Short mmCIF file of C-alpha atoms in Angstrom, two decimals:
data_model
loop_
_atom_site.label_atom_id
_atom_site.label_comp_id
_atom_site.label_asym_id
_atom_site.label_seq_id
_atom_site.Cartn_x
_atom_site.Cartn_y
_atom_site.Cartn_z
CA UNK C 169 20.06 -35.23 -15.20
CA UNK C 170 18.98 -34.40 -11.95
CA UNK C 171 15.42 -35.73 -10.59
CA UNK C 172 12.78 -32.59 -10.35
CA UNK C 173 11.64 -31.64 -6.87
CA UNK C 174 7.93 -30.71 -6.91
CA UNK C 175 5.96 -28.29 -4.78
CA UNK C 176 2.52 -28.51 -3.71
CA UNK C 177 0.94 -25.73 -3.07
CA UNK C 178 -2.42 -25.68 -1.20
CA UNK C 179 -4.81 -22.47 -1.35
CA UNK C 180 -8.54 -21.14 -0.39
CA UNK C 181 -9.64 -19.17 -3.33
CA UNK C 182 -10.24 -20.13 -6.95
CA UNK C 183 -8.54 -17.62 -8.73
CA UNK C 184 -5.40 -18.70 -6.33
CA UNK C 185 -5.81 -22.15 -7.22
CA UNK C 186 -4.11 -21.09 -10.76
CA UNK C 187 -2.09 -18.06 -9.50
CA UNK C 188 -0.16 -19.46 -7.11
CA UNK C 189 1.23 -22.56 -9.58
CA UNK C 190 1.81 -19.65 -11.98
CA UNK C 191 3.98 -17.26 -9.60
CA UNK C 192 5.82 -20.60 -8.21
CA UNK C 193 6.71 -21.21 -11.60
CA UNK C 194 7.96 -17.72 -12.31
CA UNK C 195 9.56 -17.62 -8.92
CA UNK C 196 11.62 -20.77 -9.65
CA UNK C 197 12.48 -19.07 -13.32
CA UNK C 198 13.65 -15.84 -11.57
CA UNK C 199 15.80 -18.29 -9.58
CA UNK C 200 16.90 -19.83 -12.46
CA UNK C 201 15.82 -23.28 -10.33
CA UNK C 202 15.67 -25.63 -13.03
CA UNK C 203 15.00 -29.02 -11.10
CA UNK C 204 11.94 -27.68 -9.18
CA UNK C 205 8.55 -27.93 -10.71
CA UNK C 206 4.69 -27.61 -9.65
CA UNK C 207 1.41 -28.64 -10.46
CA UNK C 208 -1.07 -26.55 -12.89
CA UNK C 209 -3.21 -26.78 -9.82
CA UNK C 210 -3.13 -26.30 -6.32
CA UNK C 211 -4.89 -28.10 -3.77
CA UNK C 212 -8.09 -25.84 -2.86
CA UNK C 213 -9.66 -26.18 0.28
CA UNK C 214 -13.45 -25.92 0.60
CA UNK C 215 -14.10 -22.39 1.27
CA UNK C 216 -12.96 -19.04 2.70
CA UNK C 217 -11.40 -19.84 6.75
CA UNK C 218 -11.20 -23.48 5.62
CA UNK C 219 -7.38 -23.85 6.57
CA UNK C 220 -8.18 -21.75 9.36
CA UNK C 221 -10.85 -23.98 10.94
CA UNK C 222 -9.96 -26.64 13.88
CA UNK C 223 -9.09 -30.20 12.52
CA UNK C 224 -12.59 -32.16 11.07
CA UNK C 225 -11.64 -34.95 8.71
CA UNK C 226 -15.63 -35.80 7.96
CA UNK C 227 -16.24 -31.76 7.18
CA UNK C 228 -12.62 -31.23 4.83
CA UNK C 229 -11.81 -28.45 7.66
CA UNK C 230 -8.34 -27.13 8.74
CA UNK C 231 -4.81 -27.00 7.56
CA UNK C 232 -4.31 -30.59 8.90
CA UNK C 233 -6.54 -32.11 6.63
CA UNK C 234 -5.42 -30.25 3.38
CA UNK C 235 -1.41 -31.20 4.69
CA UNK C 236 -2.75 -34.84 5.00
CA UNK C 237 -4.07 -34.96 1.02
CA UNK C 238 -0.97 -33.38 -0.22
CA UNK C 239 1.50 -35.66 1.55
CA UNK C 240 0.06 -38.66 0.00
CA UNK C 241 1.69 -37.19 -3.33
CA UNK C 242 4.71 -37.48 -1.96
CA UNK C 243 5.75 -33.80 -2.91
CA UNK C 244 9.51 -32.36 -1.77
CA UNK C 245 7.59 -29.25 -0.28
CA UNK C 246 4.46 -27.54 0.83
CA UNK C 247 3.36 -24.00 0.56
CA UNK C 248 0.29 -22.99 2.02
CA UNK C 249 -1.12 -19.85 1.17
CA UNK C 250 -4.52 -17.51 2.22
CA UNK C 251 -5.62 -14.41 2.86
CA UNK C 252 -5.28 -13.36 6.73
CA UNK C 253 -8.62 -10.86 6.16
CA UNK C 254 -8.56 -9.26 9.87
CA UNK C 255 -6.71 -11.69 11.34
CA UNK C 256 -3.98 -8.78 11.39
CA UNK C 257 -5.82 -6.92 13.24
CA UNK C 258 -5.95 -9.84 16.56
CA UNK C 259 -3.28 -8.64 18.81
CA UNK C 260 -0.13 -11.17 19.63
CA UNK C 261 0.07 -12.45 23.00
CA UNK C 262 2.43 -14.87 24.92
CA UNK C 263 0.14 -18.14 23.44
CA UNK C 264 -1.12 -16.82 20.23
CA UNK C 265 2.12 -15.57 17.71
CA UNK C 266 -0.02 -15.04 15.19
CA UNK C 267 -2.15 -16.58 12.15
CA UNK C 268 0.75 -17.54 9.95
CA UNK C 269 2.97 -19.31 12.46
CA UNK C 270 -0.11 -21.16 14.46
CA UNK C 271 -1.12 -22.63 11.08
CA UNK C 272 2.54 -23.37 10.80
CA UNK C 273 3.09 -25.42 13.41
CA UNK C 274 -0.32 -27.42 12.95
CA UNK C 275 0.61 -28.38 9.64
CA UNK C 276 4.27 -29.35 10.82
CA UNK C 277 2.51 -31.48 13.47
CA UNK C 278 1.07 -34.27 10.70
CA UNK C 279 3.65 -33.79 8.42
CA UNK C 280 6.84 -33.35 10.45
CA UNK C 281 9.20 -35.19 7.47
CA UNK C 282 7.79 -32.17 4.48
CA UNK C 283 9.52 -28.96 4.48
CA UNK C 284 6.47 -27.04 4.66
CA UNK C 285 5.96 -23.07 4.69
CA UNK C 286 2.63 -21.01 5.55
CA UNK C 287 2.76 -17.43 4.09
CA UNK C 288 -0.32 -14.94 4.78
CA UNK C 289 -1.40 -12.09 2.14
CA UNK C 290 -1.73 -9.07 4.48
CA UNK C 291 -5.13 -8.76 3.87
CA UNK C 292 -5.84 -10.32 0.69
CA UNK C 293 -3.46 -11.82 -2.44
CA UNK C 294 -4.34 -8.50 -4.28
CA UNK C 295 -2.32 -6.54 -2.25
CA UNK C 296 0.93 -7.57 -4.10
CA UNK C 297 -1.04 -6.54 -6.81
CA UNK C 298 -1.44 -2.95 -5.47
CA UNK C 299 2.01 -3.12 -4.22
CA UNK C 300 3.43 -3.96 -8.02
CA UNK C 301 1.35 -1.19 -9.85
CA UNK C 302 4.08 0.09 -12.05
CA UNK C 303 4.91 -4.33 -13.04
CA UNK C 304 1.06 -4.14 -13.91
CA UNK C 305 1.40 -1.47 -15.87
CA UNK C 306 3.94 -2.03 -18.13
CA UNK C 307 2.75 -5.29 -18.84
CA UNK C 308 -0.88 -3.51 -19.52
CA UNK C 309 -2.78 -5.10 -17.45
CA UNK C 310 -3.67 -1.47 -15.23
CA UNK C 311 -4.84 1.26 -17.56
CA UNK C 312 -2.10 4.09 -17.59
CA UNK C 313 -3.24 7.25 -15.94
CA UNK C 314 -5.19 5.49 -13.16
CA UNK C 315 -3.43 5.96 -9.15
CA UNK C 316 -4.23 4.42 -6.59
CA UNK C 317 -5.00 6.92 -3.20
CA UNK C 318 -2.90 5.17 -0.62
CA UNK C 319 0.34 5.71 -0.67
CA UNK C 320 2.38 2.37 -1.37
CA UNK C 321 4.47 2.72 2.07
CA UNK C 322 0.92 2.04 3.62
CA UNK C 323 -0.01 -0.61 1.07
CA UNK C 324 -0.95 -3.05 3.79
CA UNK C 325 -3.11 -1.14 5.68
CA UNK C 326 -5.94 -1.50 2.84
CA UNK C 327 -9.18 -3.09 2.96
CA UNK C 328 -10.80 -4.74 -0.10
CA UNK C 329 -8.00 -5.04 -1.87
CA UNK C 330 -10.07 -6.26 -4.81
CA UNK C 331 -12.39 -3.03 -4.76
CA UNK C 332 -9.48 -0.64 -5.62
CA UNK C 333 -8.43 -3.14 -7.91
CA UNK C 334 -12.13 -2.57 -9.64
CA UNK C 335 -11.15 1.21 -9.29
CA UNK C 336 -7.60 1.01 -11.06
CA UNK C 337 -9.23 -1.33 -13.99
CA UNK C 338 -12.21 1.14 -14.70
CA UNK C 339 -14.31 -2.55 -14.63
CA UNK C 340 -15.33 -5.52 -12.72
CA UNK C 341 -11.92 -6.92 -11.21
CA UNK C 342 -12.82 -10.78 -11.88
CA UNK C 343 -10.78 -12.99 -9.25
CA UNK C 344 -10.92 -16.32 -11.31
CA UNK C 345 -9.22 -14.82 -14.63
CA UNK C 346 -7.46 -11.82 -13.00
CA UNK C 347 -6.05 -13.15 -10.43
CA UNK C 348 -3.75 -15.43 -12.66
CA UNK C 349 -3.30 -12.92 -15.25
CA UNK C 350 -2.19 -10.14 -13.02
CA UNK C 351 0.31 -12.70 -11.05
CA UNK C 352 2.39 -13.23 -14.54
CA UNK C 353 3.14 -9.88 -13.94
CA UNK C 354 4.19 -9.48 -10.51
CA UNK C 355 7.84 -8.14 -9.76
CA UNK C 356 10.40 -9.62 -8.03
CA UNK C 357 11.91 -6.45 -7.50
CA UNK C 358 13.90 -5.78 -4.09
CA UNK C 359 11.00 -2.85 -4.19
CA UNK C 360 8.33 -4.69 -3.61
CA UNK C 361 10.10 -6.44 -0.38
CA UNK C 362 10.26 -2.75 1.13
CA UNK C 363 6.37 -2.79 -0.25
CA UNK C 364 4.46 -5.11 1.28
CA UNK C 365 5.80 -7.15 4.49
CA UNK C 366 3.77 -10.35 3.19
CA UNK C 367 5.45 -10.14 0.35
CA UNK C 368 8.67 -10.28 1.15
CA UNK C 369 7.50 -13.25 3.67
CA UNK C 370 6.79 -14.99 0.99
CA UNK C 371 10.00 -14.58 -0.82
CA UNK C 372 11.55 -15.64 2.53
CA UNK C 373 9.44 -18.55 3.08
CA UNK C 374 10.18 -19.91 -1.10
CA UNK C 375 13.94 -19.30 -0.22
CA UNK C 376 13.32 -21.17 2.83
CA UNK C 377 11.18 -24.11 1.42
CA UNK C 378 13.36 -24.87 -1.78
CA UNK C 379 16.21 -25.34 0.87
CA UNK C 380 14.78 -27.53 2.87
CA UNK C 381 13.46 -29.76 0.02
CA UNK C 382 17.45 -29.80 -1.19
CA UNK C 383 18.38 -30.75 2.01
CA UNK C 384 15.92 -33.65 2.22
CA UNK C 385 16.95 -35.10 -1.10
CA UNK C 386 20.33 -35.64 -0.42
CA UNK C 387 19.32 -37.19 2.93
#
Protein backbone atom coordinates (compact mmCIF):
# COMPACT_ATOMS: atom_id res chain seq x y z
CA UNK A 1 0.00 0.00 0.00
CA UNK A 2 1.22 3.16 -0.99
CA UNK A 3 2.31 5.88 1.77
CA UNK A 4 -0.42 8.95 1.83
CA UNK A 5 0.85 12.33 0.72
CA UNK A 6 -0.66 15.09 2.89
CA UNK A 7 -1.51 18.69 2.11
CA UNK A 8 -1.41 21.55 4.29
CA UNK A 9 -3.40 24.05 3.62
CA UNK A 10 -2.97 27.50 5.27
CA UNK A 11 -5.95 30.18 5.26
CA UNK A 12 -7.12 33.74 6.83
CA UNK A 13 -10.68 33.28 7.71
CA UNK A 14 -12.42 30.94 10.15
CA UNK A 15 -15.04 29.60 8.23
CA UNK A 16 -12.03 28.71 5.59
CA UNK A 17 -10.14 27.10 8.19
CA UNK A 18 -12.83 24.07 7.79
CA UNK A 19 -13.82 24.70 4.13
CA UNK A 20 -10.85 24.48 2.54
CA UNK A 21 -9.83 20.79 4.27
CA UNK A 22 -13.39 19.92 3.19
CA UNK A 23 -13.18 20.95 -0.68
CA UNK A 24 -9.42 19.40 -0.70
CA UNK A 25 -10.94 16.37 0.37
CA UNK A 26 -13.70 16.39 -2.20
CA UNK A 27 -11.27 17.61 -4.79
CA UNK A 28 -8.97 14.60 -4.22
CA UNK A 29 -12.38 12.26 -4.31
CA UNK A 30 -13.40 13.85 -7.67
CA UNK A 31 -9.86 12.83 -8.66
CA UNK A 32 -10.32 9.64 -7.43
CA UNK A 33 -6.64 10.45 -5.58
CA UNK A 34 -6.66 7.90 -3.07
CA UNK A 35 -3.07 8.34 -1.47
CA UNK A 36 -3.49 12.10 -0.77
CA UNK A 37 -5.01 13.23 2.43
CA UNK A 38 -5.40 16.58 4.62
CA UNK A 39 -5.86 17.81 7.90
CA UNK A 40 -9.49 18.63 9.51
CA UNK A 41 -7.82 21.96 9.94
CA UNK A 42 -5.92 24.38 8.19
CA UNK A 43 -3.34 26.53 9.45
CA UNK A 44 -5.12 30.07 10.13
CA UNK A 45 -3.20 33.03 10.18
CA UNK A 46 -4.01 35.83 12.65
CA UNK A 47 -6.33 38.02 10.88
CA UNK A 48 -7.65 39.46 7.60
CA UNK A 49 -4.14 40.79 5.28
CA UNK A 50 -2.12 38.56 7.63
CA UNK A 51 -0.43 36.53 4.69
CA UNK A 52 -0.37 39.67 2.97
CA UNK A 53 1.71 41.62 5.50
CA UNK A 54 5.75 41.97 5.16
CA UNK A 55 7.70 39.17 7.07
CA UNK A 56 7.47 39.79 11.28
CA UNK A 57 8.24 36.57 13.11
CA UNK A 58 7.52 38.38 16.78
CA UNK A 59 3.91 39.77 15.28
CA UNK A 60 2.80 36.07 13.31
CA UNK A 61 2.72 38.42 10.02
CA UNK A 62 3.18 37.35 6.34
CA UNK A 63 3.08 34.32 4.19
CA UNK A 64 6.71 33.52 5.29
CA UNK A 65 5.90 32.93 8.68
CA UNK A 66 2.69 30.76 8.14
CA UNK A 67 5.09 28.63 5.24
CA UNK A 68 7.69 28.34 8.12
CA UNK A 69 4.96 26.56 10.75
CA UNK A 70 3.67 24.31 8.13
CA UNK A 71 7.02 22.99 6.89
CA UNK A 72 7.93 21.80 10.24
CA UNK A 73 5.08 19.10 9.59
CA UNK A 74 6.81 17.90 7.01
CA UNK A 75 3.71 17.98 4.59
CA UNK A 76 4.17 16.80 0.60
CA UNK A 77 2.42 20.20 -0.35
CA UNK A 78 1.18 23.62 0.51
CA UNK A 79 -1.84 25.49 -0.56
CA UNK A 80 -2.31 28.84 0.50
CA UNK A 81 -5.49 30.39 0.11
CA UNK A 82 -7.27 34.18 0.83
CA UNK A 83 -9.40 36.48 -0.37
CA UNK A 84 -7.63 39.19 -2.76
CA UNK A 85 -10.56 41.95 -1.52
CA UNK A 86 -9.37 44.94 -3.95
CA UNK A 87 -6.23 43.78 -4.53
CA UNK A 88 -7.76 43.10 -8.15
CA UNK A 89 -8.36 46.22 -8.61
CA UNK A 90 -4.11 47.39 -8.22
CA UNK A 91 -2.99 47.56 -11.74
CA UNK A 92 0.09 45.08 -12.93
CA UNK A 93 3.23 46.69 -13.73
CA UNK A 94 6.74 45.49 -14.86
CA UNK A 95 7.73 44.79 -10.78
CA UNK A 96 4.43 44.01 -9.30
CA UNK A 97 2.60 40.71 -11.32
CA UNK A 98 0.15 40.65 -9.06
CA UNK A 99 -1.12 39.48 -5.42
CA UNK A 100 -1.19 35.78 -6.10
CA UNK A 101 2.20 35.30 -7.72
CA UNK A 102 4.19 37.94 -5.27
CA UNK A 103 2.90 35.84 -2.35
CA UNK A 104 4.05 32.98 -4.47
CA UNK A 105 7.35 33.56 -4.78
CA UNK A 106 7.80 34.74 -1.00
CA UNK A 107 6.60 31.61 0.20
CA UNK A 108 8.85 29.62 -2.39
CA UNK A 109 11.75 31.70 -0.99
CA UNK A 110 11.73 29.79 2.73
CA UNK A 111 10.48 26.78 1.51
CA UNK A 112 12.13 26.19 -1.86
CA UNK A 113 12.09 22.00 -1.33
CA UNK A 114 7.65 22.09 -0.79
CA UNK A 115 5.65 22.16 -3.84
CA UNK A 116 3.69 25.00 -2.77
CA UNK A 117 0.67 26.84 -4.65
CA UNK A 118 -1.03 30.37 -3.73
CA UNK A 119 -4.57 30.66 -5.23
CA UNK A 120 -6.64 34.07 -4.68
CA UNK A 121 -10.66 34.12 -4.42
CA UNK A 122 -11.48 36.99 -6.82
CA UNK A 123 -12.82 38.95 -4.29
CA UNK A 124 -13.85 36.74 -1.62
CA UNK A 125 -14.23 32.56 -1.23
CA UNK A 126 -18.04 33.18 -1.70
CA UNK A 127 -17.77 33.92 -5.08
CA UNK A 128 -17.49 30.19 -6.11
CA UNK A 129 -20.40 30.09 -4.17
CA UNK A 130 -22.28 32.58 -6.43
CA UNK A 131 -20.62 31.07 -9.33
CA UNK A 132 -22.12 27.34 -8.36
CA UNK A 133 -25.78 28.54 -7.66
CA UNK A 134 -27.55 25.78 -9.46
CA UNK A 135 -24.73 22.93 -7.19
CA UNK A 136 -26.26 24.96 -4.16
CA UNK A 137 -29.41 24.45 -5.10
CA UNK A 138 -29.89 21.10 -5.72
CA UNK A 139 -28.18 20.19 -2.74
CA UNK A 140 -30.72 22.79 -0.84
CA UNK A 141 -28.63 24.81 0.59
CA UNK A 142 -30.09 28.20 -1.69
CA UNK A 143 -33.84 28.46 -1.43
CA UNK A 144 -35.37 27.71 -4.98
CA UNK A 145 -36.89 30.72 -6.60
CA UNK A 146 -34.24 33.15 -5.32
CA UNK A 147 -31.66 34.81 -8.49
CA UNK A 148 -29.05 36.44 -8.07
CA UNK A 149 -28.90 40.09 -10.29
CA UNK A 150 -25.51 39.76 -11.87
CA UNK A 151 -25.24 37.80 -14.50
CA UNK A 152 -22.78 34.76 -13.83
CA UNK A 153 -20.39 35.77 -16.92
CA UNK A 154 -19.67 38.85 -14.61
CA UNK A 155 -19.53 36.80 -11.42
CA UNK A 156 -16.20 38.28 -10.48
CA UNK A 157 -16.87 41.66 -10.75
CA UNK A 158 -19.02 41.52 -7.35
CA UNK A 159 -18.47 43.12 -4.16
CA UNK A 160 -19.55 41.56 -0.83
CA UNK A 161 -19.85 38.46 -1.97
CA UNK A 162 -21.27 37.42 1.40
CA UNK A 163 -24.13 40.20 1.25
CA UNK A 164 -25.82 38.62 -1.85
CA UNK A 165 -25.20 35.50 -0.28
CA UNK A 166 -27.52 37.00 2.78
CA UNK A 167 -29.88 38.01 -0.19
CA UNK A 168 -30.10 34.43 -1.92
CA UNK A 169 -30.59 32.71 1.75
CA UNK A 170 -33.51 35.12 2.81
CA UNK A 171 -31.19 35.17 6.37
CA UNK A 172 -27.99 35.97 7.99
CA UNK A 173 -25.26 34.20 5.69
CA UNK A 174 -23.03 32.91 8.77
CA UNK A 175 -19.28 32.46 7.47
CA UNK A 176 -18.17 29.96 10.28
CA UNK A 177 -21.03 27.23 9.54
CA UNK A 178 -21.82 28.27 5.94
CA UNK A 179 -18.90 28.53 4.62
CA UNK A 180 -18.14 24.70 5.13
CA UNK A 181 -21.55 23.65 4.45
CA UNK A 182 -21.95 25.43 1.20
CA UNK A 183 -18.26 24.12 0.02
CA UNK A 184 -19.65 20.27 0.21
CA UNK A 185 -21.58 21.43 -2.44
CA UNK A 186 -19.46 23.13 -4.81
CA UNK A 187 -19.19 21.73 -8.50
CA UNK A 188 -16.44 20.63 -10.23
CA UNK A 189 -18.13 21.18 -13.31
CA UNK A 190 -16.01 22.36 -16.51
CA UNK A 191 -18.87 25.29 -16.00
CA UNK A 192 -17.71 26.74 -13.28
CA UNK A 193 -13.98 27.04 -14.88
CA UNK A 194 -15.71 29.30 -17.68
CA UNK A 195 -17.39 30.93 -14.28
CA UNK A 196 -15.12 32.33 -12.22
CA UNK A 197 -11.26 32.78 -13.35
CA UNK A 198 -10.17 32.06 -9.56
CA UNK A 199 -11.77 29.17 -9.75
CA UNK A 200 -10.47 27.54 -12.32
CA UNK A 201 -6.91 28.85 -10.83
CA UNK A 202 -7.49 26.90 -8.26
CA UNK A 203 -8.27 23.76 -10.08
CA UNK A 204 -5.01 24.54 -11.97
CA UNK A 205 -2.95 25.20 -9.03
CA UNK A 206 -4.46 21.46 -7.12
CA UNK A 207 -3.54 19.81 -10.54
CA UNK A 208 -0.35 21.51 -10.28
CA UNK A 209 0.47 20.88 -6.51
CA UNK A 210 -0.55 17.08 -6.37
CA UNK A 211 2.11 16.77 -9.24
CA UNK A 212 4.70 18.20 -7.79
CA UNK A 213 4.24 16.36 -4.44
CA UNK A 214 4.36 12.93 -6.81
CA UNK A 215 7.30 14.06 -8.25
CA UNK A 216 9.05 14.72 -4.93
CA UNK A 217 8.23 11.33 -3.52
CA UNK A 218 9.79 9.36 -5.95
CA UNK A 219 12.85 11.64 -5.70
Amino acid sequence: MRPKLRILAIVEGHGEQTAVPALLRRWFQHRRFRNFETPELAIRASGSGALKCPHDADDELGIEYYVELAARERPDGILVMLDADDECLKPRTPSYRGLGPELLKRARAVAPHIPIEVVVANREYEVWFLASLASLRRATRIPRGRRLPTPLSDIESIRDCKKRMTHLLGRPYEETTDQPDFTEALSFAPAMKRRSRSYRKLLEALDELTRAARDNKRR
